């Protein structure tokens, strides 16, 4: 007080705040933090719970006073608060506000666990478990963690089993399709037989008008399988929709095992071979290399590895058929 009178400033009235009353409230706050017999509600909370005059307004004035850098009284208050909070810890809280039956260590662990598990406001909407039984809080938290860990491990195991099952199903499906294709190739492994217009006209002369053979520009029948060993050799496999719209879905369905799971035929191959004269080549290797290059240039597309492999296989078959036909004609 003597220092304040020397400075000539009335420190008892700073910003319309009753300093003496505030110092009393701060002393009450310190007593609340250190005494076992006082209530656990802090001074700001008491002010906030007041109705009418005071409440948050007093609290705002209090914090404005504590934040003032021009008042020695405010600085003294801040120092006293800092000294008071140096004695505040979880252990001192447990010692001040619990009875002798409470395990301080259990309470400390329960406080940490509860804070970690309920860090979000939405988890605290329905309130928190009472800390009167801290061991129960710890047990519930441990049970929750074990359940989460178990569910995580179970999900990993289920996902792994599903992946293995899907992989096995894909493998079994591929093996089944491959076996079906191998069986189909026993009767369709060679190139289909091509015909000339004269040959088709001769065959149509012996057939009824409802079963005439229609020839495509490639020399293959339009709606018939011309593989010689096929059980449905030269039978009409067209559907009613094919006959109405001029499509060839019936034949494509019959020959679909040639395209899946591995490629065994190249579209437009026969049309391409009609433009070549196999007699110009005398060596199989040169024939395959030259024809492969010509086919790639004529198709204007980049062939995949599987298509290239299939094309080479078809070219070798064509060369073998050419050699066999040449030997047959010579004899």
PDB file of C-alpha atoms in Angstrom:
ATOM      1  CA  UNK A   1       0.000   0.000   0.000  1.00  0.00           C
ATOM      2  CA  UNK A   2       2.871   2.398   0.771  1.00  0.00           C
ATOM      3  CA  UNK A   3       4.379   1.665  -2.702  1.00  0.00           C
ATOM      4  CA  UNK A   4       1.015   2.386  -4.337  1.00  0.00           C
ATOM      5  CA  UNK A   5       0.686   5.735  -2.492  1.00  0.00           C
ATOM      6  CA  UNK A   6       4.180   6.727  -3.587  1.00  0.00           C
ATOM      7  CA  UNK A   7       3.334   6.024  -7.213  1.00  0.00           C
ATOM      8  CA  UNK A   8       0.241   8.167  -6.871  1.00  0.00           C
ATOM      9  CA  UNK A   9      -2.063   5.591  -8.387  1.00  0.00           C
ATOM     10  CA  UNK A  10      -5.082   4.136  -6.659  1.00  0.00           C
ATOM     11  CA  UNK A  11      -4.483   0.425  -7.241  1.00  0.00           C
ATOM     12  CA  UNK A  12      -7.702  -0.405  -5.450  1.00  0.00           C
ATOM     13  CA  UNK A  13      -9.745   0.612  -8.469  1.00  0.00           C
ATOM     14  CA  UNK A  14      -8.311  -0.734 -11.760  1.00  0.00           C
ATOM     15  CA  UNK A  15     -10.682  -0.899 -14.661  1.00  0.00           C
ATOM     16  CA  UNK A  16     -13.732  -0.725 -12.379  1.00  0.00           C
ATOM     17  CA  UNK A  17     -12.547  -3.916 -10.644  1.00  0.00           C
ATOM     18  CA  UNK A  18     -12.589  -4.273  -6.874  1.00  0.00           C
ATOM     19  CA  UNK A  19      -9.001  -5.438  -6.311  1.00  0.00           C
ATOM     20  CA  UNK A  20      -9.545  -6.214  -2.660  1.00  0.00           C
ATOM     21  CA  UNK A  21     -12.495  -8.403  -3.501  1.00  0.00           C
ATOM     22  CA  UNK A  22     -10.514 -10.139  -6.268  1.00  0.00           C
ATOM     23  CA  UNK A  23      -7.643 -10.873  -3.919  1.00  0.00           C
ATOM     24  CA  UNK A  24     -10.138 -12.433  -1.565  1.00  0.00           C
ATOM     25  CA  UNK A  25     -11.529 -14.579  -4.380  1.00  0.00           C
ATOM     26  CA  UNK A  26      -8.003 -15.692  -5.361  1.00  0.00           C
ATOM     27  CA  UNK A  27      -7.264 -16.643  -1.750  1.00  0.00           C
ATOM     28  CA  UNK A  28     -10.473 -18.650  -1.766  1.00  0.00           C
ATOM     29  CA  UNK A  29      -9.330 -20.358  -5.007  1.00  0.00           C
ATOM     30  CA  UNK A  30      -5.961 -21.257  -3.412  1.00  0.00           C
ATOM     31  CA  UNK A  31      -7.705 -22.664  -0.378  1.00  0.00           C
ATOM     32  CA  UNK A  32      -9.978 -24.663  -2.662  1.00  0.00           C
ATOM     33  CA  UNK A  33      -6.971 -26.195  -4.433  1.00  0.00           C
ATOM     34  CA  UNK A  34      -5.120 -27.156  -1.244  1.00  0.00           C
ATOM     35  CA  UNK A  35      -7.818 -27.852   1.375  1.00  0.00           C
ATOM     36  CA  UNK A  36      -9.505 -31.212   1.915  1.00  0.00           C
ATOM     37  CA  UNK A  37     -12.639 -29.787   3.417  1.00  0.00           C
ATOM     38  CA  UNK A  38     -13.631 -27.218   0.795  1.00  0.00           C
ATOM     39  CA  UNK A  39     -15.792 -27.937  -2.277  1.00  0.00           C
ATOM     40  CA  UNK A  40     -14.231 -29.151  -5.541  1.00  0.00           C
ATOM     41  CA  UNK A  41     -15.872 -26.421  -7.610  1.00  0.00           C
ATOM     42  CA  UNK A  42     -13.388 -23.731  -8.746  1.00  0.00           C
ATOM     43  CA  UNK A  43     -13.983 -20.002  -8.341  1.00  0.00           C
ATOM     44  CA  UNK A  44     -14.603 -19.359 -12.075  1.00  0.00           C
ATOM     45  CA  UNK A  45     -17.179 -22.165 -12.058  1.00  0.00           C
ATOM     46  CA  UNK A  46     -18.880 -20.636  -9.026  1.00  0.00           C
ATOM     47  CA  UNK A  47     -19.044 -17.294 -10.778  1.00  0.00           C
ATOM     48  CA  UNK A  48     -20.431 -18.888 -13.937  1.00  0.00           C
ATOM     49  CA  UNK A  49     -23.153 -20.664 -11.977  1.00  0.00           C
ATOM     50  CA  UNK A  50     -24.442 -17.412 -10.455  1.00  0.00           C
ATOM     51  CA  UNK A  51     -27.609 -15.981 -11.903  1.00  0.00           C
ATOM     52  CA  UNK A  52     -28.277 -12.337 -12.464  1.00  0.00           C
ATOM     53  CA  UNK A  53     -25.519  -9.877 -11.599  1.00  0.00           C
ATOM     54  CA  UNK A  54     -21.997 -11.298 -11.669  1.00  0.00           C
ATOM     55  CA  UNK A  55     -21.312 -14.717 -13.197  1.00  0.00           C
ATOM     56  CA  UNK A  56     -19.462 -14.564 -16.490  1.00  0.00           C
ATOM     57  CA  UNK A  57     -19.173 -10.786 -16.303  1.00  0.00           C
ATOM     58  CA  UNK A  58     -17.198 -11.015 -13.052  1.00  0.00           C
ATOM     59  CA  UNK A  59     -15.104 -13.764 -14.547  1.00  0.00           C
ATOM     60  CA  UNK A  60     -14.304 -11.651 -17.617  1.00  0.00           C
ATOM     61  CA  UNK A  61     -13.373  -8.664 -15.417  1.00  0.00           C
ATOM     62  CA  UNK A  62     -11.193 -10.947 -13.302  1.00  0.00           C
ATOM     63  CA  UNK A  63      -9.256 -12.276 -16.294  1.00  0.00           C
ATOM     64  CA  UNK A  64      -8.968  -8.773 -17.751  1.00  0.00           C
ATOM     65  CA  UNK A  65      -7.443  -7.624 -14.475  1.00  0.00           C
ATOM     66  CA  UNK A  66      -5.017 -10.594 -14.377  1.00  0.00           C
ATOM     67  CA  UNK A  67      -3.934  -9.866 -17.967  1.00  0.00           C
ATOM     68  CA  UNK A  68      -3.094  -6.242 -17.159  1.00  0.00           C
ATOM     69  CA  UNK A  69       0.639  -5.420 -17.447  1.00  0.00           C
ATOM     70  CA  UNK A  70       0.339  -1.969 -15.840  1.00  0.00           C
ATOM     71  CA  UNK A  71      -0.806  -3.095 -12.411  1.00  0.00           C
ATOM     72  CA  UNK A  72       1.562  -4.300  -9.718  1.00  0.00           C
ATOM     73  CA  UNK A  73      -1.390  -5.862  -7.930  1.00  0.00           C
ATOM     74  CA  UNK A  74      -2.200  -7.967 -11.018  1.00  0.00           C
ATOM     75  CA  UNK A  75       1.409  -9.104 -11.211  1.00  0.00           C
ATOM     76  CA  UNK A  76       1.321 -10.131  -7.536  1.00  0.00           C
ATOM     77  CA  UNK A  77      -1.885 -12.059  -8.165  1.00  0.00           C
ATOM     78  CA  UNK A  78      -0.347 -13.872 -11.099  1.00  0.00           C
ATOM     79  CA  UNK A  79       2.684 -14.836  -9.014  1.00  0.00           C
ATOM     80  CA  UNK A  80       0.483 -16.137  -6.204  1.00  0.00           C
ATOM     81  CA  UNK A  81      -1.554 -18.184  -8.691  1.00  0.00           C
ATOM     82  CA  UNK A  82       1.615 -19.627 -10.228  1.00  0.00           C
ATOM     83  CA  UNK A  83       2.906 -20.569  -6.772  1.00  0.00           C
ATOM     84  CA  UNK A  84      -0.419 -22.188  -5.952  1.00  0.00           C
ATOM     85  CA  UNK A  85      -0.457 -24.249  -9.137  1.00  0.00           C
ATOM     86  CA  UNK A  86       3.046 -25.545  -8.480  1.00  0.00           C
ATOM     87  CA  UNK A  87       1.534 -27.661  -5.748  1.00  0.00           C
ATOM     88  CA  UNK A  88      -1.316 -28.910  -7.940  1.00  0.00           C
ATOM     89  CA  UNK A  89      -0.755 -32.413  -9.381  1.00  0.00           C
ATOM     90  CA  UNK A  90      -2.731 -35.552  -9.882  1.00  0.00           C
ATOM     91  CA  UNK A  91      -1.246 -36.995  -6.721  1.00  0.00           C
ATOM     92  CA  UNK A  92      -2.146 -33.903  -4.662  1.00  0.00           C
ATOM     93  CA  UNK A  93      -5.644 -33.937  -6.152  1.00  0.00           C
ATOM     94  CA  UNK A  94      -6.108 -37.582  -5.186  1.00  0.00           C
ATOM     95  CA  UNK A  95      -4.702 -36.921  -1.730  1.00  0.00           C
ATOM     96  CA  UNK A  96      -7.005 -33.912  -1.204  1.00  0.00           C
ATOM     97  CA  UNK A  97     -10.293 -35.220  -2.597  1.00  0.00           C
ATOM     98  CA  UNK A  98     -10.304 -38.978  -1.966  1.00  0.00           C
ATOM     99  CA  UNK A  99     -10.662 -41.043   1.167  1.00  0.00           C
ATOM    100  CA  UNK A 100      -8.257 -43.599   2.517  1.00  0.00           C
ATOM    101  CA  UNK A 101     -10.088 -46.498   0.822  1.00  0.00           C
ATOM    102  CA  UNK A 102      -9.283 -45.183  -2.665  1.00  0.00           C
ATOM    103  CA  UNK A 103      -6.156 -46.495  -4.389  1.00  0.00           C
ATOM    104  CA  UNK A 104      -4.327 -43.387  -5.598  1.00  0.00           C
ATOM    105  CA  UNK A 105      -2.496 -45.274  -8.326  1.00  0.00           C
ATOM    106  CA  UNK A 106      -5.706 -46.805  -9.671  1.00  0.00           C
ATOM    107  CA  UNK A 107      -7.316 -43.381  -9.690  1.00  0.00           C
ATOM    108  CA  UNK A 108      -4.354 -41.885 -11.561  1.00  0.00           C
ATOM    109  CA  UNK A 109      -4.420 -44.655 -14.202  1.00  0.00           C
ATOM    110  CA  UNK A 110      -8.218 -44.364 -14.500  1.00  0.00           C
ATOM    111  CA  UNK A 111      -7.968 -40.616 -15.080  1.00  0.00           C
ATOM    112  CA  UNK A 112      -5.405 -41.099 -17.866  1.00  0.00           C
ATOM    113  CA  UNK A 113      -7.333 -43.954 -19.461  1.00  0.00           C
ATOM    114  CA  UNK A 114     -10.618 -42.092 -19.347  1.00  0.00           C
ATOM    115  CA  UNK A 115      -9.055 -38.992 -20.889  1.00  0.00           C
ATOM    116  CA  UNK A 116      -7.470 -41.004 -23.715  1.00  0.00           C
ATOM    117  CA  UNK A 117     -10.586 -42.997 -24.529  1.00  0.00           C
ATOM    118  CA  UNK A 118     -12.942 -40.013 -24.383  1.00  0.00           C
ATOM    119  CA  UNK A 119     -10.866 -37.323 -26.043  1.00  0.00           C
ATOM    120  CA  UNK A 120     -13.689 -36.450 -28.484  1.00  0.00           C
ATOM    121  CA  UNK A 121     -16.720 -34.516 -27.303  1.00  0.00           C
ATOM    122  CA  UNK A 122     -19.169 -36.929 -28.946  1.00  0.00           C
ATOM    123  CA  UNK A 123     -17.945 -39.730 -26.669  1.00  0.00           C
ATOM    124  CA  UNK A 124     -18.801 -37.626 -23.635  1.00  0.00           C
ATOM    125  CA  UNK A 125     -22.350 -36.687 -24.594  1.00  0.00           C
ATOM    126  CA  UNK A 126     -23.897 -39.320 -22.321  1.00  0.00           C
ATOM    127  CA  UNK A 127     -21.464 -38.659 -19.498  1.00  0.00           C
ATOM    128  CA  UNK A 128     -18.508 -40.600 -18.195  1.00  0.00           C
ATOM    129  CA  UNK A 129     -18.212 -43.512 -15.812  1.00  0.00           C
ATOM    130  CA  UNK A 130     -17.767 -42.421 -12.222  1.00  0.00           C
ATOM    131  CA  UNK A 131     -14.237 -42.507 -10.847  1.00  0.00           C
ATOM    132  CA  UNK A 132     -15.456 -43.648  -7.447  1.00  0.00           C
ATOM    133  CA  UNK A 133     -14.440 -47.151  -8.592  1.00  0.00           C
ATOM    134  CA  UNK A 134     -11.266 -46.528 -10.603  1.00  0.00           C
ATOM    135  CA  UNK A 135     -10.413 -50.225 -10.874  1.00  0.00           C
ATOM    136  CA  UNK A 136     -13.719 -50.816 -12.680  1.00  0.00           C
ATOM    137  CA  UNK A 137     -12.893 -48.000 -15.147  1.00  0.00           C
ATOM    138  CA  UNK A 138      -9.501 -49.599 -15.847  1.00  0.00           C
ATOM    139  CA  UNK A 139     -11.024 -53.047 -16.323  1.00  0.00           C
ATOM    140  CA  UNK A 140     -13.654 -51.744 -18.720  1.00  0.00           C
ATOM    141  CA  UNK A 141     -10.993 -49.896 -20.717  1.00  0.00           C
ATOM    142  CA  UNK A 142      -8.793 -52.999 -20.892  1.00  0.00           C
ATOM    143  CA  UNK A 143     -11.751 -55.100 -22.015  1.00  0.00           C
ATOM    144  CA  UNK A 144     -12.579 -52.545 -24.705  1.00  0.00           C
ATOM    145  CA  UNK A 145      -8.971 -52.558 -25.964  1.00  0.00           C
ATOM    146  CA  UNK A 146      -8.834 -56.365 -26.046  1.00  0.00           C
ATOM    147  CA  UNK A 147     -12.108 -56.473 -27.960  1.00  0.00           C
ATOM    148  CA  UNK A 148     -10.827 -53.960 -30.523  1.00  0.00           C
ATOM    149  CA  UNK A 149      -7.579 -55.882 -30.970  1.00  0.00           C
ATOM    150  CA  UNK A 150      -9.471 -59.154 -31.373  1.00  0.00           C
ATOM    151  CA  UNK A 151     -11.845 -57.638 -33.913  1.00  0.00           C
ATOM    152  CA  UNK A 152      -8.885 -56.234 -35.859  1.00  0.00           C
ATOM    153  CA  UNK A 153      -7.070 -59.574 -35.939  1.00  0.00           C
ATOM    154  CA  UNK A 154     -10.294 -61.372 -36.831  1.00  0.00           C
ATOM    155  CA  UNK A 155     -10.942 -58.984 -39.721  1.00  0.00           C
ATOM    156  CA  UNK A 156      -7.391 -59.548 -41.039  1.00  0.00           C
ATOM    157  CA  UNK A 157      -7.878 -63.307 -40.877  1.00  0.00           C
ATOM    158  CA  UNK A 158     -11.264 -63.150 -42.619  1.00  0.00           C
ATOM    159  CA  UNK A 159      -9.858 -60.899 -45.357  1.00  0.00           C
ATOM    160  CA  UNK A 160      -6.910 -63.254 -45.840  1.00  0.00           C
ATOM    161  CA  UNK A 161      -9.181 -66.296 -46.085  1.00  0.00           C
ATOM    162  CA  UNK A 162     -11.463 -64.499 -48.541  1.00  0.00           C
ATOM    163  CA  UNK A 163      -8.488 -63.534 -50.703  1.00  0.00           C
ATOM    164  CA  UNK A 164      -7.196 -67.102 -50.677  1.00  0.00           C
ATOM    165  CA  UNK A 165     -10.648 -68.449 -51.508  1.00  0.00           C
ATOM    166  CA  UNK A 166     -11.086 -65.982 -54.375  1.00  0.00           C
ATOM    167  CA  UNK A 167      -7.631 -66.868 -55.700  1.00  0.00           C
ATOM    168  CA  UNK A 168      -8.455 -70.569 -55.513  1.00  0.00           C
ATOM    169  CA  UNK A 169     -11.774 -70.023 -57.262  1.00  0.00           C
ATOM    170  CA  UNK A 170     -10.086 -68.054 -60.048  1.00  0.00           C
ATOM    171  CA  UNK A 171      -7.466 -70.770 -60.415  1.00  0.00           C
ATOM    172  CA  UNK A 172     -10.103 -73.527 -60.479  1.00  0.00           C
ATOM    173  CA  UNK A 173     -12.177 -71.565 -62.985  1.00  0.00           C
ATOM    174  CA  UNK A 174      -9.148 -71.042 -65.212  1.00  0.00           C
ATOM    175  CA  UNK A 175      -8.172 -74.725 -64.994  1.00  0.00           C
ATOM    176  CA  UNK A 176     -11.712 -75.791 -65.872  1.00  0.00           C
ATOM    177  CA  UNK A 177     -11.838 -73.416 -68.840  1.00  0.00           C
ATOM    178  CA  UNK A 178      -8.400 -74.575 -69.969  1.00  0.00           C
ATOM    179  CA  UNK A 179      -9.461 -78.217 -69.825  1.00  0.00           C
ATOM    180  CA  UNK A 180     -12.637 -77.407 -71.759  1.00  0.00           C
ATOM    181  CA  UNK A 181     -10.599 -75.572 -74.368  1.00  0.00           C
ATOM    182  CA  UNK A 182      -8.171 -78.482 -74.722  1.00  0.00           C
ATOM    183  CA  UNK A 183     -11.087 -80.843 -75.307  1.00  0.00           C
ATOM    184  CA  UNK A 184     -12.515 -78.445 -77.889  1.00  0.00           C
ATOM    185  CA  UNK A 185      -9.147 -78.156 -79.636  1.00  0.00           C
ATOM    186  CA  UNK A 186      -9.099 -81.898 -80.220  1.00  0.00           C
ATOM    187  CA  UNK A 187     -11.698 -81.324 -82.934  1.00  0.00           C
ATOM    188  CA  UNK A 188     -10.969 -77.671 -83.736  1.00  0.00           C
ATOM    189  CA  UNK A 189      -7.180 -77.494 -83.459  1.00  0.00           C
ATOM    190  CA  UNK A 190      -6.672 -77.350 -87.239  1.00  0.00           C
ATOM    191  CA  UNK A 191      -7.626 -74.486 -89.537  1.00  0.00           C
ATOM    192  CA  UNK A 192     -11.217 -74.463 -90.789  1.00  0.00           C
ATOM    193  CA  UNK A 193     -11.766 -75.594 -94.344  1.00  0.00           C
ATOM    194  CA  UNK A 194     -12.283 -72.829 -96.893  1.00  0.00           C
ATOM    195  CA  UNK A 195     -14.306 -73.165-100.082  1.00  0.00           C
ATOM    196  CA  UNK A 196     -14.560 -71.546-103.473  1.00  0.00           C
ATOM    197  CA  UNK A 197     -17.741 -70.252-105.058  1.00  0.00           C
ATOM    198  CA  UNK A 198     -17.792 -73.221-107.440  1.00  0.00           C
ATOM    199  CA  UNK A 199     -17.578 -75.720-104.575  1.00  0.00           C
ATOM    200  CA  UNK A 200     -20.373 -73.990-102.671  1.00  0.00           C
ATOM    201  CA  UNK A 201     -22.584 -73.866-105.756  1.00  0.00           C
ATOM    202  CA  UNK A 202     -22.078 -77.599-106.294  1.00  0.00           C
ATOM    203  CA  UNK A 203     -23.015 -78.364-102.644  1.00  0.00           C
ATOM    204  CA  UNK A 204     -26.064 -76.077-102.745  1.00  0.00           C
ATOM    205  CA  UNK A 205     -27.334 -77.967-105.790  1.00  0.00           C
ATOM    206  CA  UNK A 206     -27.787 -81.013-103.572  1.00  0.00           C
ATOM    207  CA  UNK A 207     -29.357 -79.139-100.632  1.00  0.00           C
ATOM    208  CA  UNK A 208     -32.902 -77.898-100.003  1.00  0.00           C
ATOM    209  CA  UNK A 209     -33.595 -74.188-100.359  1.00  0.00           C
ATOM    210  CA  UNK A 210     -33.972 -73.821 -96.573  1.00  0.00           C
ATOM    211  CA  UNK A 211     -30.455 -75.155 -95.953  1.00  0.00           C
ATOM    212  CA  UNK A 212     -28.268 -73.401 -98.502  1.00  0.00           C
ATOM    213  CA  UNK A 213     -24.644 -72.569 -97.704  1.00  0.00           C
ATOM    214  CA  UNK A 214     -23.695 -68.902 -97.715  1.00  0.00           C
ATOM    215  CA  UNK A 215     -20.046 -68.087 -98.401  1.00  0.00           C
ATOM    216  CA  UNK A 216     -18.114 -65.156 -96.897  1.00  0.00           C
ATOM    217  CA  UNK A 217     -15.336 -63.195 -98.675  1.00  0.00           C
ATOM    218  CA  UNK A 218     -12.764 -65.145 -96.631  1.00  0.00           C
ATOM    219  CA  UNK A 219     -13.928 -68.443 -98.152  1.00  0.00           C
ATOM    220  CA  UNK A 220     -15.558 -69.700 -94.935  1.00  0.00           C
ATOM    221  CA  UNK A 221     -19.262 -70.573 -94.545  1.00  0.00           C
ATOM    222  CA  UNK A 222     -21.252 -67.776 -92.901  1.00  0.00           C
ATOM    223  CA  UNK A 223     -23.255 -69.767 -90.356  1.00  0.00           C
ATOM    224  CA  UNK A 224     -21.480 -73.134 -90.328  1.00  0.00           C
ATOM    225  CA  UNK A 225     -18.408 -74.626 -88.669  1.00  0.00           C
ATOM    226  CA  UNK A 226     -16.032 -75.930 -91.328  1.00  0.00           C
ATOM    227  CA  UNK A 227     -13.572 -77.710 -89.044  1.00  0.00           C
ATOM    228  CA  UNK A 228     -13.436 -81.141 -90.575  1.00  0.00           C
ATOM    229  CA  UNK A 229     -13.335 -83.042 -87.257  1.00  0.00           C
ATOM    230  CA  UNK A 230     -16.151 -81.021 -85.657  1.00  0.00           C
ATOM    231  CA  UNK A 231     -19.233 -83.129 -84.780  1.00  0.00           C
ATOM    232  CA  UNK A 232     -21.351 -80.281 -86.210  1.00  0.00           C
ATOM    233  CA  UNK A 233     -19.361 -80.000 -89.425  1.00  0.00           C
ATOM    234  CA  UNK A 234     -21.211 -77.812 -91.952  1.00  0.00           C
ATOM    235  CA  UNK A 235     -24.387 -77.750 -89.844  1.00  0.00           C
ATOM    236  CA  UNK A 236     -26.333 -74.505 -89.575  1.00  0.00           C
ATOM    237  CA  UNK A 237     -25.712 -73.018 -86.108  1.00  0.00           C
ATOM    238  CA  UNK A 238     -27.378 -69.654 -86.739  1.00  0.00           C
ATOM    239  CA  UNK A 239     -30.072 -68.345 -84.430  1.00  0.00           C
ATOM    240  CA  UNK A 240     -33.358 -66.783 -85.441  1.00  0.00           C
ATOM    241  CA  UNK A 241     -31.938 -63.382 -84.598  1.00  0.00           C
ATOM    242  CA  UNK A 242     -28.955 -64.078 -86.887  1.00  0.00           C
ATOM    243  CA  UNK A 243     -31.269 -64.896 -89.781  1.00  0.00           C
ATOM    244  CA  UNK A 244     -33.335 -61.757 -89.219  1.00  0.00           C
ATOM    245  CA  UNK A 245     -30.492 -59.272 -88.622  1.00  0.00           C
ATOM    246  CA  UNK A 246     -27.686 -60.907 -90.565  1.00  0.00           C
ATOM    247  CA  UNK A 247     -25.460 -61.408 -87.479  1.00  0.00           C
ATOM    248  CA  UNK A 248     -23.323 -64.475 -86.673  1.00  0.00           C
ATOM    249  CA  UNK A 249     -23.736 -64.859 -82.922  1.00  0.00           C
ATOM    250  CA  UNK A 250     -24.629 -68.538 -83.212  1.00  0.00           C
ATOM    251  CA  UNK A 251     -21.320 -69.364 -84.908  1.00  0.00           C
ATOM    252  CA  UNK A 252     -19.360 -67.138 -82.539  1.00  0.00           C
ATOM    253  CA  UNK A 253     -20.881 -68.924 -79.550  1.00  0.00           C
ATOM    254  CA  UNK A 254     -19.979 -72.297 -81.072  1.00  0.00           C
ATOM    255  CA  UNK A 255     -16.357 -71.195 -81.615  1.00  0.00           C
ATOM    256  CA  UNK A 256     -16.012 -69.222 -78.359  1.00  0.00           C
ATOM    257  CA  UNK A 257     -13.702 -71.848 -76.724  1.00  0.00           C
ATOM    258  CA  UNK A 258     -11.095 -70.820 -79.313  1.00  0.00           C
ATOM    259  CA  UNK A 259     -10.838 -67.361 -77.705  1.00  0.00           C
ATOM    260  CA  UNK A 260     -10.926 -68.163 -73.988  1.00  0.00           C
ATOM    261  CA  UNK A 261      -9.012 -68.618 -71.736  1.00  0.00           C
ATOM    262  CA  UNK A 262      -6.170 -68.577 -74.298  1.00  0.00           C
ATOM    263  CA  UNK A 263      -6.361 -67.194 -77.842  1.00  0.00           C
ATOM    264  CA  UNK A 264      -6.326 -69.890 -80.537  1.00  0.00           C
ATOM    265  CA  UNK A 265      -7.611 -67.959 -83.547  1.00  0.00           C
ATOM    266  CA  UNK A 266      -7.051 -64.531 -85.108  1.00  0.00           C
ATOM    267  CA  UNK A 267     -10.009 -62.794 -86.789  1.00  0.00           C
ATOM    268  CA  UNK A 268      -9.586 -62.008 -90.521  1.00  0.00           C
ATOM    269  CA  UNK A 269      -6.785 -64.569 -90.764  1.00  0.00           C
ATOM    270  CA  UNK A 270      -8.361 -66.443 -93.719  1.00  0.00           C
ATOM    271  CA  UNK A 271      -9.094 -63.194 -95.511  1.00  0.00           C
ATOM    272  CA  UNK A 272      -5.437 -62.255 -95.099  1.00  0.00           C
ATOM    273  CA  UNK A 273      -4.216 -65.627 -96.369  1.00  0.00           C
ATOM    274  CA  UNK A 274      -6.277 -65.278 -99.554  1.00  0.00           C
ATOM    275  CA  UNK A 275      -4.139 -62.303-100.508  1.00  0.00           C
ATOM    276  CA  UNK A 276      -0.937 -64.382-100.309  1.00  0.00           C
ATOM    277  CA  UNK A 277       0.625 -66.928-102.592  1.00  0.00           C
ATOM    278  CA  UNK A 278       2.248 -69.490-100.386  1.00  0.00           C
ATOM    279  CA  UNK A 279       4.115 -70.900-103.375  1.00  0.00           C
ATOM    280  CA  UNK A 280       6.422 -67.873-103.284  1.00  0.00           C
ATOM    281  CA  UNK A 281       8.139 -69.182-100.137  1.00  0.00           C
ATOM    282  CA  UNK A 282      10.346 -72.217 -99.880  1.00  0.00           C
ATOM    283  CA  UNK A 283      11.295 -72.005 -96.204  1.00  0.00           C
ATOM    284  CA  UNK A 284       8.887 -72.221 -93.252  1.00  0.00           C
ATOM    285  CA  UNK A 285      10.820 -69.838 -90.991  1.00  0.00           C
ATOM    286  CA  UNK A 286      11.007 -67.119 -93.634  1.00  0.00           C
ATOM    287  CA  UNK A 287       7.326 -67.670 -94.457  1.00  0.00           C
ATOM    288  CA  UNK A 288       6.284 -67.174 -90.826  1.00  0.00           C
ATOM    289  CA  UNK A 289       8.435 -64.051 -90.343  1.00  0.00           C
ATOM    290  CA  UNK A 290       7.325 -62.394 -93.601  1.00  0.00           C
ATOM    291  CA  UNK A 291       3.645 -63.185 -93.163  1.00  0.00           C
ATOM    292  CA  UNK A 292       3.672 -61.989 -89.551  1.00  0.00           C
ATOM    293  CA  UNK A 293       5.103 -58.633 -90.625  1.00  0.00           C
ATOM    294  CA  UNK A 294       2.592 -58.320 -93.471  1.00  0.00           C
ATOM    295  CA  UNK A 295      -0.347 -59.172 -91.208  1.00  0.00           C
ATOM    296  CA  UNK A 296       0.692 -56.543 -88.650  1.00  0.00           C
ATOM    297  CA  UNK A 297       0.950 -53.903 -91.363  1.00  0.00           C
ATOM    298  CA  UNK A 298      -2.399 -54.897 -92.876  1.00  0.00           C
ATOM    299  CA  UNK A 299      -4.278 -54.931 -89.527  1.00  0.00           C
ATOM    300  CA  UNK A 300      -3.013 -51.443 -88.524  1.00  0.00           C
ATOM    301  CA  UNK A 301      -3.055 -52.535 -84.890  1.00  0.00           C
ATOM    302  CA  UNK A 302      -0.448 -53.566 -82.366  1.00  0.00           C
ATOM    303  CA  UNK A 303      -0.825 -57.249 -81.552  1.00  0.00           C
ATOM    304  CA  UNK A 304      -0.406 -58.432 -78.004  1.00  0.00           C
ATOM    305  CA  UNK A 305       2.003 -61.180 -77.084  1.00  0.00           C
ATOM    306  CA  UNK A 306      -0.804 -63.763 -77.013  1.00  0.00           C
ATOM    307  CA  UNK A 307      -2.101 -62.658 -80.421  1.00  0.00           C
ATOM    308  CA  UNK A 308       1.394 -62.811 -81.898  1.00  0.00           C
ATOM    309  CA  UNK A 309       1.920 -66.291 -80.482  1.00  0.00           C
ATOM    310  CA  UNK A 310      -1.400 -67.450 -81.932  1.00  0.00           C
ATOM    311  CA  UNK A 311      -0.622 -65.875 -85.320  1.00  0.00           C
ATOM    312  CA  UNK A 312       2.682 -67.706 -85.555  1.00  0.00           C
ATOM    313  CA  UNK A 313       0.967 -70.973 -84.668  1.00  0.00           C
ATOM    314  CA  UNK A 314      -1.664 -70.452 -87.395  1.00  0.00           C
ATOM    315  CA  UNK A 315       1.032 -69.595 -89.941  1.00  0.00           C
ATOM    316  CA  UNK A 316       2.871 -72.816 -89.138  1.00  0.00           C
ATOM    317  CA  UNK A 317      -0.370 -74.757 -89.595  1.00  0.00           C
ATOM    318  CA  UNK A 318      -0.941 -73.007 -92.931  1.00  0.00           C
ATOM    319  CA  UNK A 319       2.573 -73.897 -94.025  1.00  0.00           C
ATOM    320  CA  UNK A 320       2.062 -77.520 -92.967  1.00  0.00           C
ATOM    321  CA  UNK A 321      -1.199 -77.680 -94.930  1.00  0.00           C
ATOM    322  CA  UNK A 322       0.563 -76.156 -97.956  1.00  0.00           C
ATOM    323  CA  UNK A 323       3.347 -78.755 -97.798  1.00  0.00           C
ATOM    324  CA  UNK A 324       0.816 -81.584 -97.388  1.00  0.00           C
ATOM    325  CA  UNK A 325      -1.223 -80.318-100.343  1.00  0.00           C
ATOM    326  CA  UNK A 326       1.935 -80.022-102.414  1.00  0.00           C
ATOM    327  CA  UNK A 327       2.934 -83.607-101.661  1.00  0.00           C
ATOM    328  CA  UNK A 328      -0.596 -84.839-102.377  1.00  0.00           C
ATOM    329  CA  UNK A 329      -0.674 -83.099-105.747  1.00  0.00           C
ATOM    330  CA  UNK A 330       2.748 -84.495-106.679  1.00  0.00           C
ATOM    331  CA  UNK A 331       1.600 -88.053-106.019  1.00  0.00           C
TER     332      UNK A 331
END
